Amino acid sequence: MPAYSNTITRAVAGAAGAAALGIGYATLIERNAFTLREATLPVLAPGTRSLRVLHISDLHMMPAQRLKQHWLRELDDLEPDLVVNTGDNLSHPRAVPAVVQSLGHLLSRPGLFVFGSNDYFGPTPKNPLKYFNRDHKRVHGDPLPWRDLRAAFIERGWHDLTHVRREFEVAGVKIAAAGVDDPHIKRDRYDTIAGAPNRNAELRLGLTHSPEPRVLDRFAEDGYDLVMAGHTHGGQLCLPFFGALVTNCGLDRSRVKGPSNWGAHTKLHVSAGIGTSPWAPARFACRPEATLMTLVAAPPRQVKSEPGRGLSETDTVLGRTI
């Protein structure tokens, strides 16, 4: 009996020690192990030159997070043609200067942004089990100075795409872009931007903070080539060989981060984000990240003709919705 009792004691102690090591790794090491992901997406009109797009999201900045701020400043060395920020920049009422200074020279490059809930409201502690219930009641924290952050971004030349459609040119590529406010807290009003973007654009780009399927469906129906989002943190706490436990939105786990297809034509890119809530400062099997995307021309698609459409038996469609 004593031998059996000692075995149980050692097993419990071992499990407790492994748990402590895991928590220490997740909170002290991995959440500060910033990494750059790279992806190539064939979404541009055929014949269009490639475009380098830096996708950043979910900074959840606190004023004293020096490691994160230093890493963000180095991203300008990538020399992206376009910077896209999909929200949740703030986690503290005095974090605006830290965000602006960290982004540094990136703010001098062409940029687009939409905001998330943690630009508008401070984070609050919550029971982590609530993340498994998509319909749990959301409690907002204190208001954050999002207007100051928006003013700083716009002053430096970035475009706010919140319920706005814009057409512009970057590095010789004609872009038609539009975005919505955060669907996670039901601030999205897609009808304000509804309708097909300019068919002559070489990239049709949609932005949203939370990748809610109802919004992604609307972008896809309108013919957008690429939709970019954040919010999920890639699951934040993942299991090796299994992946994310939750997405914290209506998106399925298989699309919790990185590129995927949404419908027949639209590509979706979800950033796993750079930060965490100060009330849940841990990441496991899901490093904080930014993504450098190389957008390239889509290959021509072959489609069958329909009676009365005026197409031949099979026609080459140059990567566009017709």
PDB file of C-alpha atoms in Angstrom:
ATOM      1  CA  MET A   1       0.000   0.000   0.000  1.00  0.00           C
ATOM      2  CA  PRO A   2       2.744   2.548   0.812  1.00  0.00           C
ATOM      3  CA  ALA A   3       4.377   1.859  -2.585  1.00  0.00           C
ATOM      4  CA  TYR A   4       1.041   2.471  -4.359  1.00  0.00           C
ATOM      5  CA  SER A   5       0.523   5.684  -2.361  1.00  0.00           C
ATOM      6  CA  ASN A   6       4.009   6.887  -3.272  1.00  0.00           C
ATOM      7  CA  THR A   7       3.311   6.220  -6.954  1.00  0.00           C
ATOM      8  CA  ILE A   8       0.130   8.302  -6.826  1.00  0.00           C
ATOM      9  CA  THR A   9       1.949  11.097  -5.016  1.00  0.00           C
ATOM     10  CA  ARG A  10       4.730  11.144  -7.618  1.00  0.00           C
ATOM     11  CA  ALA A  11       2.204  11.151 -10.459  1.00  0.00           C
ATOM     12  CA  VAL A  12       0.291  14.072  -8.969  1.00  0.00           C
ATOM     13  CA  ALA A  13       3.487  15.981  -8.303  1.00  0.00           C
ATOM     14  CA  GLY A  14       4.667  15.320 -11.840  1.00  0.00           C
ATOM     15  CA  ALA A  15       1.398  16.537 -13.327  1.00  0.00           C
ATOM     16  CA  ALA A  16       1.486  19.662 -11.173  1.00  0.00           C
ATOM     17  CA  GLY A  17       5.075  20.323 -12.188  1.00  0.00           C
ATOM     18  CA  ALA A  18       4.262  19.879 -15.890  1.00  0.00           C
ATOM     19  CA  ALA A  19       1.300  22.242 -15.548  1.00  0.00           C
ATOM     20  CA  ALA A  20       3.477  24.844 -13.844  1.00  0.00           C
ATOM     21  CA  LEU A  21       6.092  24.556 -16.592  1.00  0.00           C
ATOM     22  CA  GLY A  22       3.412  24.892 -19.252  1.00  0.00           C
ATOM     23  CA  ILE A  23       1.956  28.000 -17.636  1.00  0.00           C
ATOM     24  CA  GLY A  24       5.401  29.518 -17.235  1.00  0.00           C
ATOM     25  CA  TYR A  25       6.249  28.827 -20.884  1.00  0.00           C
ATOM     26  CA  ALA A  26       2.924  30.212 -22.137  1.00  0.00           C
ATOM     27  CA  THR A  27       3.056  33.407 -20.077  1.00  0.00           C
ATOM     28  CA  LEU A  28       6.774  34.215 -20.014  1.00  0.00           C
ATOM     29  CA  ILE A  29       8.163  32.802 -23.250  1.00  0.00           C
ATOM     30  CA  GLU A  30       5.697  32.094 -26.038  1.00  0.00           C
ATOM     31  CA  ARG A  31       3.561  35.208 -25.687  1.00  0.00           C
ATOM     32  CA  ASN A  32       6.752  37.225 -26.300  1.00  0.00           C
ATOM     33  CA  ALA A  33       8.095  34.944 -29.050  1.00  0.00           C
ATOM     34  CA  PHE A  34       7.014  37.238 -31.881  1.00  0.00           C
ATOM     35  CA  THR A  35       7.270  35.779 -35.341  1.00  0.00           C
ATOM     36  CA  LEU A  36       6.752  36.832 -38.931  1.00  0.00           C
ATOM     37  CA  ARG A  37       4.627  34.566 -41.099  1.00  0.00           C
ATOM     38  CA  GLU A  38       4.824  34.733 -44.874  1.00  0.00           C
ATOM     39  CA  ALA A  39       2.159  33.733 -47.371  1.00  0.00           C
ATOM     40  CA  THR A  40       1.618  33.997 -51.107  1.00  0.00           C
ATOM     41  CA  LEU A  41      -1.965  34.518 -52.258  1.00  0.00           C
ATOM     42  CA  PRO A  42      -3.047  34.451 -55.932  1.00  0.00           C
ATOM     43  CA  VAL A  43      -5.750  37.122 -55.788  1.00  0.00           C
ATOM     44  CA  LEU A  44      -4.734  39.851 -58.230  1.00  0.00           C
ATOM     45  CA  ALA A  45      -6.026  40.290 -61.769  1.00  0.00           C
ATOM     46  CA  PRO A  46      -3.906  38.407 -64.328  1.00  0.00           C
ATOM     47  CA  GLY A  47      -0.994  40.460 -65.567  1.00  0.00           C
ATOM     48  CA  THR A  48      -0.813  42.544 -62.371  1.00  0.00           C
ATOM     49  CA  ARG A  49       2.549  42.981 -60.686  1.00  0.00           C
ATOM     50  CA  SER A  50       2.887  41.460 -57.204  1.00  0.00           C
ATOM     51  CA  LEU A  51       2.067  43.465 -54.083  1.00  0.00           C
ATOM     52  CA  ARG A  52       3.618  43.085 -50.628  1.00  0.00           C
ATOM     53  CA  VAL A  53       1.044  43.550 -47.867  1.00  0.00           C
ATOM     54  CA  LEU A  54       1.874  43.544 -44.142  1.00  0.00           C
ATOM     55  CA  HIS A  55      -1.066  42.370 -42.032  1.00  0.00           C
ATOM     56  CA  ILE A  56      -0.969  43.346 -38.345  1.00  0.00           C
ATOM     57  CA  SER A  57      -3.745  42.873 -35.829  1.00  0.00           C
ATOM     58  CA  ASP A  58      -4.622  42.589 -32.146  1.00  0.00           C
ATOM     59  CA  LEU A  59      -1.697  44.475 -30.645  1.00  0.00           C
ATOM     60  CA  HIS A  60      -3.576  44.823 -27.316  1.00  0.00           C
ATOM     61  CA  MET A  61      -0.927  47.331 -26.346  1.00  0.00           C
ATOM     62  CA  MET A  62       0.009  48.239 -22.779  1.00  0.00           C
ATOM     63  CA  PRO A  63       2.365  51.202 -22.225  1.00  0.00           C
ATOM     64  CA  ALA A  64       5.198  49.174 -20.660  1.00  0.00           C
ATOM     65  CA  GLN A  65       5.374  46.323 -23.220  1.00  0.00           C
ATOM     66  CA  ARG A  66       8.859  47.164 -24.472  1.00  0.00           C
ATOM     67  CA  LEU A  67       9.608  43.855 -26.220  1.00  0.00           C
ATOM     68  CA  LYS A  68       6.470  44.083 -28.319  1.00  0.00           C
ATOM     69  CA  GLN A  69       7.093  47.735 -29.136  1.00  0.00           C
ATOM     70  CA  HIS A  70      10.674  47.068 -30.221  1.00  0.00           C
ATOM     71  CA  TRP A  71       9.602  44.163 -32.443  1.00  0.00           C
ATOM     72  CA  LEU A  72       6.873  46.227 -34.093  1.00  0.00           C
ATOM     73  CA  ARG A  73       9.326  49.010 -34.952  1.00  0.00           C
ATOM     74  CA  GLU A  74      11.486  46.515 -36.847  1.00  0.00           C
ATOM     75  CA  LEU A  75       8.638  45.528 -39.192  1.00  0.00           C
ATOM     76  CA  ASP A  76       9.250  48.613 -41.322  1.00  0.00           C
ATOM     77  CA  ASP A  77      12.480  46.938 -42.509  1.00  0.00           C
ATOM     78  CA  LEU A  78      10.244  44.599 -44.550  1.00  0.00           C
ATOM     79  CA  GLU A  79       9.371  47.555 -46.814  1.00  0.00           C
ATOM     80  CA  PRO A  80       5.757  46.539 -47.499  1.00  0.00           C
ATOM     81  CA  ASP A  81       3.820  48.271 -50.259  1.00  0.00           C
ATOM     82  CA  LEU A  82       0.714  48.388 -48.059  1.00  0.00           C
ATOM     83  CA  VAL A  83       0.001  47.958 -44.335  1.00  0.00           C
ATOM     84  CA  VAL A  84      -3.359  46.592 -43.161  1.00  0.00           C
ATOM     85  CA  ASN A  85      -4.343  46.853 -39.484  1.00  0.00           C
ATOM     86  CA  THR A  86      -7.478  44.909 -38.491  1.00  0.00           C
ATOM     87  CA  GLY A  87      -7.994  46.331 -35.021  1.00  0.00           C
ATOM     88  CA  ASP A  88      -7.778  45.719 -31.268  1.00  0.00           C
ATOM     89  CA  ASN A  89      -4.745  47.974 -30.909  1.00  0.00           C
ATOM     90  CA  LEU A  90      -5.362  49.051 -27.313  1.00  0.00           C
ATOM     91  CA  SER A  91      -5.546  47.475 -23.865  1.00  0.00           C
ATOM     92  CA  HIS A  92      -4.946  50.573 -21.736  1.00  0.00           C
ATOM     93  CA  PRO A  93      -6.245  54.156 -21.751  1.00  0.00           C
ATOM     94  CA  ARG A  94      -2.675  55.506 -22.029  1.00  0.00           C
ATOM     95  CA  ALA A  95      -1.519  53.141 -24.784  1.00  0.00           C
ATOM     96  CA  VAL A  96      -2.101  55.386 -27.821  1.00  0.00           C
ATOM     97  CA  PRO A  97       1.424  56.911 -27.778  1.00  0.00           C
ATOM     98  CA  ALA A  98       2.959  53.440 -27.472  1.00  0.00           C
ATOM     99  CA  VAL A  99       0.992  52.189 -30.493  1.00  0.00           C
ATOM    100  CA  VAL A 100       1.876  55.204 -32.643  1.00  0.00           C
ATOM    101  CA  GLN A 101       5.553  55.165 -31.692  1.00  0.00           C
ATOM    102  CA  SER A 102       5.802  51.397 -32.183  1.00  0.00           C
ATOM    103  CA  LEU A 103       4.332  51.524 -35.661  1.00  0.00           C
ATOM    104  CA  GLY A 104       6.807  54.295 -36.425  1.00  0.00           C
ATOM    105  CA  HIS A 105       7.731  54.497 -40.110  1.00  0.00           C
ATOM    106  CA  LEU A 106       4.991  52.017 -41.060  1.00  0.00           C
ATOM    107  CA  LEU A 107       2.590  54.934 -40.610  1.00  0.00           C
ATOM    108  CA  SER A 108       4.407  56.698 -43.439  1.00  0.00           C
ATOM    109  CA  ARG A 109       3.572  53.860 -45.810  1.00  0.00           C
ATOM    110  CA  PRO A 110       0.164  53.399 -47.455  1.00  0.00           C
ATOM    111  CA  GLY A 111      -2.145  51.903 -44.845  1.00  0.00           C
ATOM    112  CA  LEU A 112      -5.718  50.835 -44.139  1.00  0.00           C
ATOM    113  CA  PHE A 113      -7.441  50.064 -40.852  1.00  0.00           C
ATOM    114  CA  VAL A 114     -10.633  49.094 -39.089  1.00  0.00           C
ATOM    115  CA  PHE A 115     -11.120  48.926 -35.335  1.00  0.00           C
ATOM    116  CA  GLY A 116     -12.121  46.118 -32.975  1.00  0.00           C
ATOM    117  CA  SER A 117     -13.904  46.028 -29.641  1.00  0.00           C
ATOM    118  CA  ASN A 118     -10.660  46.562 -27.716  1.00  0.00           C
ATOM    119  CA  ASP A 119     -10.101  49.857 -29.447  1.00  0.00           C
ATOM    120  CA  TYR A 120     -13.426  51.090 -28.098  1.00  0.00           C
ATOM    121  CA  PHE A 121     -13.542  49.404 -24.678  1.00  0.00           C
ATOM    122  CA  GLY A 122     -10.925  48.219 -22.216  1.00  0.00           C
ATOM    123  CA  PRO A 123     -10.557  44.492 -21.515  1.00  0.00           C
ATOM    124  CA  THR A 124     -12.294  42.976 -18.500  1.00  0.00           C
ATOM    125  CA  PRO A 125     -11.656  39.730 -16.599  1.00  0.00           C
ATOM    126  CA  LYS A 126     -13.948  36.894 -17.596  1.00  0.00           C
ATOM    127  CA  ASN A 127     -14.463  33.195 -17.006  1.00  0.00           C
ATOM    128  CA  PRO A 128     -12.454  31.479 -19.788  1.00  0.00           C
ATOM    129  CA  LEU A 129     -15.198  28.879 -20.180  1.00  0.00           C
ATOM    130  CA  LYS A 130     -17.359  31.629 -21.695  1.00  0.00           C
ATOM    131  CA  TYR A 131     -15.261  31.422 -24.854  1.00  0.00           C
ATOM    132  CA  PHE A 132     -16.855  28.044 -25.552  1.00  0.00           C
ATOM    133  CA  ASN A 133     -20.269  29.726 -25.708  1.00  0.00           C
ATOM    134  CA  ARG A 134     -20.503  31.948 -28.798  1.00  0.00           C
ATOM    135  CA  ASP A 135     -23.624  33.655 -27.485  1.00  0.00           C
ATOM    136  CA  HIS A 136     -22.362  34.554 -24.019  1.00  0.00           C
ATOM    137  CA  LYS A 137     -23.218  37.996 -22.717  1.00  0.00           C
ATOM    138  CA  ARG A 138     -20.431  40.468 -23.401  1.00  0.00           C
ATOM    139  CA  VAL A 139     -19.454  43.000 -20.754  1.00  0.00           C
ATOM    140  CA  HIS A 140     -17.619  46.110 -21.939  1.00  0.00           C
ATOM    141  CA  GLY A 141     -14.851  47.698 -19.939  1.00  0.00           C
ATOM    142  CA  ASP A 142     -14.096  51.389 -19.613  1.00  0.00           C
ATOM    143  CA  PRO A 143     -14.058  53.458 -22.832  1.00  0.00           C
ATOM    144  CA  LEU A 144     -10.692  53.724 -24.576  1.00  0.00           C
ATOM    145  CA  PRO A 145      -9.365  56.756 -26.541  1.00  0.00           C
ATOM    146  CA  TRP A 146     -10.055  55.293 -29.990  1.00  0.00           C
ATOM    147  CA  ARG A 147     -10.729  58.743 -31.448  1.00  0.00           C
ATOM    148  CA  ASP A 148      -7.184  59.824 -30.563  1.00  0.00           C
ATOM    149  CA  LEU A 149      -5.771  56.706 -32.208  1.00  0.00           C
ATOM    150  CA  ARG A 150      -7.921  57.201 -35.307  1.00  0.00           C
ATOM    151  CA  ALA A 151      -6.795  60.826 -35.574  1.00  0.00           C
ATOM    152  CA  ALA A 152      -3.140  59.788 -35.303  1.00  0.00           C
ATOM    153  CA  PHE A 153      -3.513  57.144 -38.014  1.00  0.00           C
ATOM    154  CA  ILE A 154      -5.335  59.507 -40.377  1.00  0.00           C
ATOM    155  CA  GLU A 155      -2.892  62.342 -39.760  1.00  0.00           C
ATOM    156  CA  ARG A 156      -0.075  60.067 -40.927  1.00  0.00           C
ATOM    157  CA  GLY A 157      -1.984  59.089 -44.072  1.00  0.00           C
ATOM    158  CA  TRP A 158      -3.701  55.796 -43.264  1.00  0.00           C
ATOM    159  CA  HIS A 159      -7.308  55.337 -44.440  1.00  0.00           C
ATOM    160  CA  ASP A 160     -10.121  54.381 -42.074  1.00  0.00           C
ATOM    161  CA  LEU A 161     -12.279  51.830 -43.916  1.00  0.00           C
ATOM    162  CA  THR A 162     -15.029  51.673 -41.305  1.00  0.00           C
ATOM    163  CA  HIS A 163     -18.202  51.559 -43.430  1.00  0.00           C
ATOM    164  CA  VAL A 164     -16.329  53.261 -46.253  1.00  0.00           C
ATOM    165  CA  ARG A 165     -15.502  52.262 -49.838  1.00  0.00           C
ATOM    166  CA  ARG A 166     -12.271  53.624 -51.311  1.00  0.00           C
ATOM    167  CA  GLU A 167     -10.390  53.304 -54.589  1.00  0.00           C
ATOM    168  CA  PHE A 168      -6.704  54.073 -54.786  1.00  0.00           C
ATOM    169  CA  GLU A 169      -3.453  52.882 -56.319  1.00  0.00           C
ATOM    170  CA  VAL A 170      -0.481  51.381 -54.495  1.00  0.00           C
ATOM    171  CA  ALA A 171       2.764  50.421 -56.228  1.00  0.00           C
ATOM    172  CA  GLY A 172       0.992  50.479 -59.564  1.00  0.00           C
ATOM    173  CA  VAL A 173      -1.874  48.219 -58.426  1.00  0.00           C
ATOM    174  CA  LYS A 174      -5.429  49.569 -58.575  1.00  0.00           C
ATOM    175  CA  ILE A 175      -7.311  48.663 -55.395  1.00  0.00           C
ATOM    176  CA  ALA A 176     -10.997  48.881 -54.488  1.00  0.00           C
ATOM    177  CA  ALA A 177     -11.359  48.439 -50.725  1.00  0.00           C
ATOM    178  CA  ALA A 178     -14.125  48.535 -48.136  1.00  0.00           C
ATOM    179  CA  GLY A 179     -14.565  47.629 -44.486  1.00  0.00           C
ATOM    180  CA  VAL A 180     -17.020  47.256 -41.638  1.00  0.00           C
ATOM    181  CA  ASP A 181     -16.954  48.001 -37.926  1.00  0.00           C
ATOM    182  CA  ASP A 182     -16.489  45.128 -35.498  1.00  0.00           C
ATOM    183  CA  PRO A 183     -19.120  42.393 -36.008  1.00  0.00           C
ATOM    184  CA  HIS A 184     -18.138  40.786 -32.685  1.00  0.00           C
ATOM    185  CA  ILE A 185     -20.004  43.531 -30.845  1.00  0.00           C
ATOM    186  CA  LYS A 186     -22.575  43.945 -33.628  1.00  0.00           C
ATOM    187  CA  ARG A 187     -21.303  47.309 -34.866  1.00  0.00           C
ATOM    188  CA  ASP A 188     -21.151  46.138 -38.487  1.00  0.00           C
ATOM    189  CA  ARG A 189     -23.453  47.819 -41.021  1.00  0.00           C
ATOM    190  CA  TYR A 190     -22.597  46.065 -44.253  1.00  0.00           C
ATOM    191  CA  ASP A 191     -25.469  47.704 -46.132  1.00  0.00           C
ATOM    192  CA  THR A 192     -23.511  50.976 -46.039  1.00  0.00           C
ATOM    193  CA  ILE A 193     -20.871  49.462 -48.355  1.00  0.00           C
ATOM    194  CA  ALA A 194     -22.971  46.850 -50.158  1.00  0.00           C
ATOM    195  CA  GLY A 195     -22.599  46.281 -53.871  1.00  0.00           C
ATOM    196  CA  ALA A 196     -19.948  45.014 -56.241  1.00  0.00           C
ATOM    197  CA  PRO A 197     -16.627  46.895 -56.150  1.00  0.00           C
ATOM    198  CA  ASN A 198     -15.135  48.362 -59.308  1.00  0.00           C
ATOM    199  CA  ARG A 199     -14.664  45.557 -61.854  1.00  0.00           C
ATOM    200  CA  ASN A 200     -11.601  47.341 -63.224  1.00  0.00           C
ATOM    201  CA  ALA A 201      -9.761  47.156 -59.898  1.00  0.00           C
ATOM    202  CA  GLU A 202      -6.832  44.740 -59.862  1.00  0.00           C
ATOM    203  CA  LEU A 203      -7.469  43.911 -56.192  1.00  0.00           C
ATOM    204  CA  ARG A 204     -10.833  44.025 -54.435  1.00  0.00           C
ATOM    205  CA  LEU A 205     -10.116  44.022 -50.716  1.00  0.00           C
ATOM    206  CA  GLY A 206     -12.454  43.724 -47.713  1.00  0.00           C
ATOM    207  CA  LEU A 207     -11.605  44.396 -44.054  1.00  0.00           C
ATOM    208  CA  THR A 208     -13.293  43.335 -40.817  1.00  0.00           C
ATOM    209  CA  HIS A 209     -11.999  42.815 -37.302  1.00  0.00           C
ATOM    210  CA  SER A 210     -13.941  39.690 -36.403  1.00  0.00           C
ATOM    211  CA  PRO A 211     -14.321  37.161 -39.261  1.00  0.00           C
ATOM    212  CA  GLU A 212     -18.014  36.500 -38.704  1.00  0.00           C
ATOM    213  CA  PRO A 213     -19.467  34.289 -41.474  1.00  0.00           C
ATOM    214  CA  ARG A 214     -22.434  36.603 -42.068  1.00  0.00           C
ATOM    215  CA  VAL A 215     -20.009  39.389 -43.028  1.00  0.00           C
ATOM    216  CA  LEU A 216     -17.665  37.145 -45.000  1.00  0.00           C
ATOM    217  CA  ASP A 217     -20.634  35.890 -47.002  1.00  0.00           C
ATOM    218  CA  ARG A 218     -21.568  39.441 -47.972  1.00  0.00           C
ATOM    219  CA  PHE A 219     -18.032  40.269 -49.107  1.00  0.00           C
ATOM    220  CA  ALA A 220     -17.916  37.046 -51.141  1.00  0.00           C
ATOM    221  CA  GLU A 221     -21.322  37.679 -52.716  1.00  0.00           C
ATOM    222  CA  ASP A 222     -20.203  41.148 -53.791  1.00  0.00           C
ATOM    223  CA  GLY A 223     -17.131  39.706 -55.494  1.00  0.00           C
ATOM    224  CA  TYR A 224     -14.217  40.675 -53.230  1.00  0.00           C
ATOM    225  CA  ASP A 225     -10.946  38.881 -53.969  1.00  0.00           C
ATOM    226  CA  LEU A 226      -9.515  38.973 -50.458  1.00  0.00           C
ATOM    227  CA  VAL A 227     -10.959  39.618 -46.987  1.00  0.00           C
ATOM    228  CA  MET A 228      -8.608  40.277 -44.062  1.00  0.00           C
ATOM    229  CA  ALA A 229      -9.506  39.892 -40.374  1.00  0.00           C
ATOM    230  CA  GLY A 230      -8.053  39.351 -36.917  1.00  0.00           C
ATOM    231  CA  HIS A 231      -9.757  38.828 -33.544  1.00  0.00           C
ATOM    232  CA  THR A 232      -9.278  35.065 -33.124  1.00  0.00           C
ATOM    233  CA  HIS A 233      -5.706  35.200 -31.763  1.00  0.00           C
ATOM    234  CA  GLY A 234      -5.302  31.959 -33.711  1.00  0.00           C
ATOM    235  CA  GLY A 235      -7.062  30.259 -30.807  1.00  0.00           C
ATOM    236  CA  GLN A 236      -4.369  31.605 -28.425  1.00  0.00           C
ATOM    237  CA  LEU A 237      -4.228  28.391 -26.373  1.00  0.00           C
ATOM    238  CA  CYS A 238      -3.903  25.498 -28.808  1.00  0.00           C
ATOM    239  CA  LEU A 239      -3.136  21.811 -28.514  1.00  0.00           C
ATOM    240  CA  PRO A 240      -0.350  20.228 -30.575  1.00  0.00           C
ATOM    241  CA  PHE A 241      -1.762  18.079 -33.417  1.00  0.00           C
ATOM    242  CA  PHE A 242      -5.266  19.388 -32.656  1.00  0.00           C
ATOM    243  CA  GLY A 243      -5.064  23.142 -33.004  1.00  0.00           C
ATOM    244  CA  ALA A 244      -7.341  25.804 -31.624  1.00  0.00           C
ATOM    245  CA  LEU A 245      -9.950  24.921 -29.034  1.00  0.00           C
ATOM    246  CA  VAL A 246     -12.124  27.941 -29.860  1.00  0.00           C
ATOM    247  CA  THR A 247     -12.234  30.818 -32.353  1.00  0.00           C
ATOM    248  CA  ASN A 248     -14.239  33.290 -30.208  1.00  0.00           C
ATOM    249  CA  CYS A 249     -16.525  33.922 -33.194  1.00  0.00           C
ATOM    250  CA  GLY A 250     -18.682  32.049 -35.689  1.00  0.00           C
ATOM    251  CA  LEU A 251     -15.692  30.946 -37.756  1.00  0.00           C
ATOM    252  CA  ASP A 252     -14.831  27.232 -37.750  1.00  0.00           C
ATOM    253  CA  ARG A 253     -11.573  26.088 -36.152  1.00  0.00           C
ATOM    254  CA  SER A 254      -9.990  25.095 -39.461  1.00  0.00           C
ATOM    255  CA  ARG A 255      -9.818  28.766 -40.510  1.00  0.00           C
ATOM    256  CA  VAL A 256      -8.757  30.241 -37.175  1.00  0.00           C
ATOM    257  CA  LYS A 257      -5.559  31.685 -38.653  1.00  0.00           C
ATOM    258  CA  GLY A 258      -3.796  32.046 -41.965  1.00  0.00           C
ATOM    259  CA  PRO A 259      -5.205  31.889 -45.504  1.00  0.00           C
ATOM    260  CA  SER A 260      -8.216  29.855 -46.582  1.00  0.00           C
ATOM    261  CA  ASN A 261     -10.937  29.896 -49.215  1.00  0.00           C
ATOM    262  CA  TRP A 262     -14.323  31.454 -48.588  1.00  0.00           C
ATOM    263  CA  GLY A 263     -16.649  30.332 -51.320  1.00  0.00           C
ATOM    264  CA  ALA A 264     -15.605  29.773 -54.921  1.00  0.00           C
ATOM    265  CA  HIS A 265     -13.676  32.987 -55.456  1.00  0.00           C
ATOM    266  CA  THR A 266     -12.812  34.850 -52.240  1.00  0.00           C
ATOM    267  CA  LYS A 267      -9.687  34.291 -50.170  1.00  0.00           C
ATOM    268  CA  LEU A 268      -9.762  34.899 -46.422  1.00  0.00           C
ATOM    269  CA  HIS A 269      -6.732  35.772 -44.320  1.00  0.00           C
ATOM    270  CA  VAL A 270      -7.048  35.727 -40.518  1.00  0.00           C
ATOM    271  CA  SER A 271      -4.168  37.056 -38.439  1.00  0.00           C
ATOM    272  CA  ALA A 272      -3.338  35.233 -35.204  1.00  0.00           C
ATOM    273  CA  GLY A 273      -2.443  38.640 -33.800  1.00  0.00           C
ATOM    274  CA  ILE A 274       0.422  40.086 -31.845  1.00  0.00           C
ATOM    275  CA  GLY A 275      -0.921  40.521 -28.306  1.00  0.00           C
ATOM    276  CA  THR A 276      -3.240  39.138 -25.665  1.00  0.00           C
ATOM    277  CA  SER A 277      -5.659  40.536 -23.141  1.00  0.00           C
ATOM    278  CA  PRO A 278      -3.838  41.590 -19.943  1.00  0.00           C
ATOM    279  CA  TRP A 279      -6.308  39.321 -18.132  1.00  0.00           C
ATOM    280  CA  ALA A 280      -5.170  36.285 -20.152  1.00  0.00           C
ATOM    281  CA  PRO A 281      -1.460  36.918 -20.845  1.00  0.00           C
ATOM    282  CA  ALA A 282      -0.610  33.514 -22.283  1.00  0.00           C
ATOM    283  CA  ARG A 283      -0.165  31.770 -25.622  1.00  0.00           C
ATOM    284  CA  PHE A 284       0.465  28.100 -26.188  1.00  0.00           C
ATOM    285  CA  ALA A 285       1.262  26.454 -29.546  1.00  0.00           C
ATOM    286  CA  CYS A 286       0.194  29.733 -31.155  1.00  0.00           C
ATOM    287  CA  ARG A 287       2.958  32.319 -31.310  1.00  0.00           C
ATOM    288  CA  PRO A 288       2.138  36.031 -31.677  1.00  0.00           C
ATOM    289  CA  GLU A 289       2.575  37.060 -35.274  1.00  0.00           C
ATOM    290  CA  ALA A 290       2.385  39.508 -38.123  1.00  0.00           C
ATOM    291  CA  THR A 291       2.060  38.296 -41.705  1.00  0.00           C
ATOM    292  CA  LEU A 292       3.859  39.505 -44.809  1.00  0.00           C
ATOM    293  CA  MET A 293       1.679  38.515 -47.745  1.00  0.00           C
ATOM    294  CA  THR A 294       2.856  38.530 -51.323  1.00  0.00           C
ATOM    295  CA  LEU A 295      -0.226  38.998 -53.475  1.00  0.00           C
ATOM    296  CA  VAL A 296       0.244  37.670 -56.989  1.00  0.00           C
ATOM    297  CA  ALA A 297      -1.884  37.340 -60.099  1.00  0.00           C
ATOM    298  CA  ALA A 298      -4.586  34.684 -60.004  1.00  0.00           C
ATOM    299  CA  PRO A 299      -4.483  32.081 -62.782  1.00  0.00           C
ATOM    300  CA  PRO A 300      -7.172  32.254 -65.482  1.00  0.00           C
ATOM    301  CA  ARG A 301     -10.211  30.119 -64.659  1.00  0.00           C
ATOM    302  CA  GLN A 302     -12.111  27.969 -67.139  1.00  0.00           C
ATOM    303  CA  VAL A 303     -15.911  28.115 -66.878  1.00  0.00           C
ATOM    304  CA  LYS A 304     -18.640  26.597 -68.990  1.00  0.00           C
ATOM    305  CA  SER A 305     -20.873  28.894 -70.957  1.00  0.00           C
ATOM    306  CA  GLU A 306     -24.566  29.299 -70.236  1.00  0.00           C
ATOM    307  CA  PRO A 307     -27.272  29.723 -72.898  1.00  0.00           C
ATOM    308  CA  GLY A 308     -27.655  33.345 -73.905  1.00  0.00           C
ATOM    309  CA  ARG A 309     -24.512  34.557 -72.131  1.00  0.00           C
ATOM    310  CA  GLY A 310     -22.594  35.126 -75.347  1.00  0.00           C
ATOM    311  CA  LEU A 311     -19.595  33.046 -74.257  1.00  0.00           C
ATOM    312  CA  SER A 312     -18.060  30.219 -76.246  1.00  0.00           C
ATOM    313  CA  GLU A 313     -18.271  26.573 -75.106  1.00  0.00           C
ATOM    314  CA  THR A 314     -15.464  27.209 -72.646  1.00  0.00           C
ATOM    315  CA  ASP A 315     -14.084  30.659 -72.027  1.00  0.00           C
ATOM    316  CA  THR A 316     -11.051  31.827 -70.121  1.00  0.00           C
ATOM    317  CA  VAL A 317     -12.112  34.071 -67.280  1.00  0.00           C
ATOM    318  CA  LEU A 318      -9.207  36.096 -66.044  1.00  0.00           C
ATOM    319  CA  GLY A 319      -9.476  35.291 -62.389  1.00  0.00           C
ATOM    320  CA  ARG A 320     -12.522  37.516 -61.926  1.00  0.00           C
ATOM    321  CA  THR A 321     -16.158  37.028 -61.116  1.00  0.00           C
ATOM    322  CA  ILE A 322     -18.378  37.406 -64.177  1.00  0.00           C
TER     323      ILE A 322
END
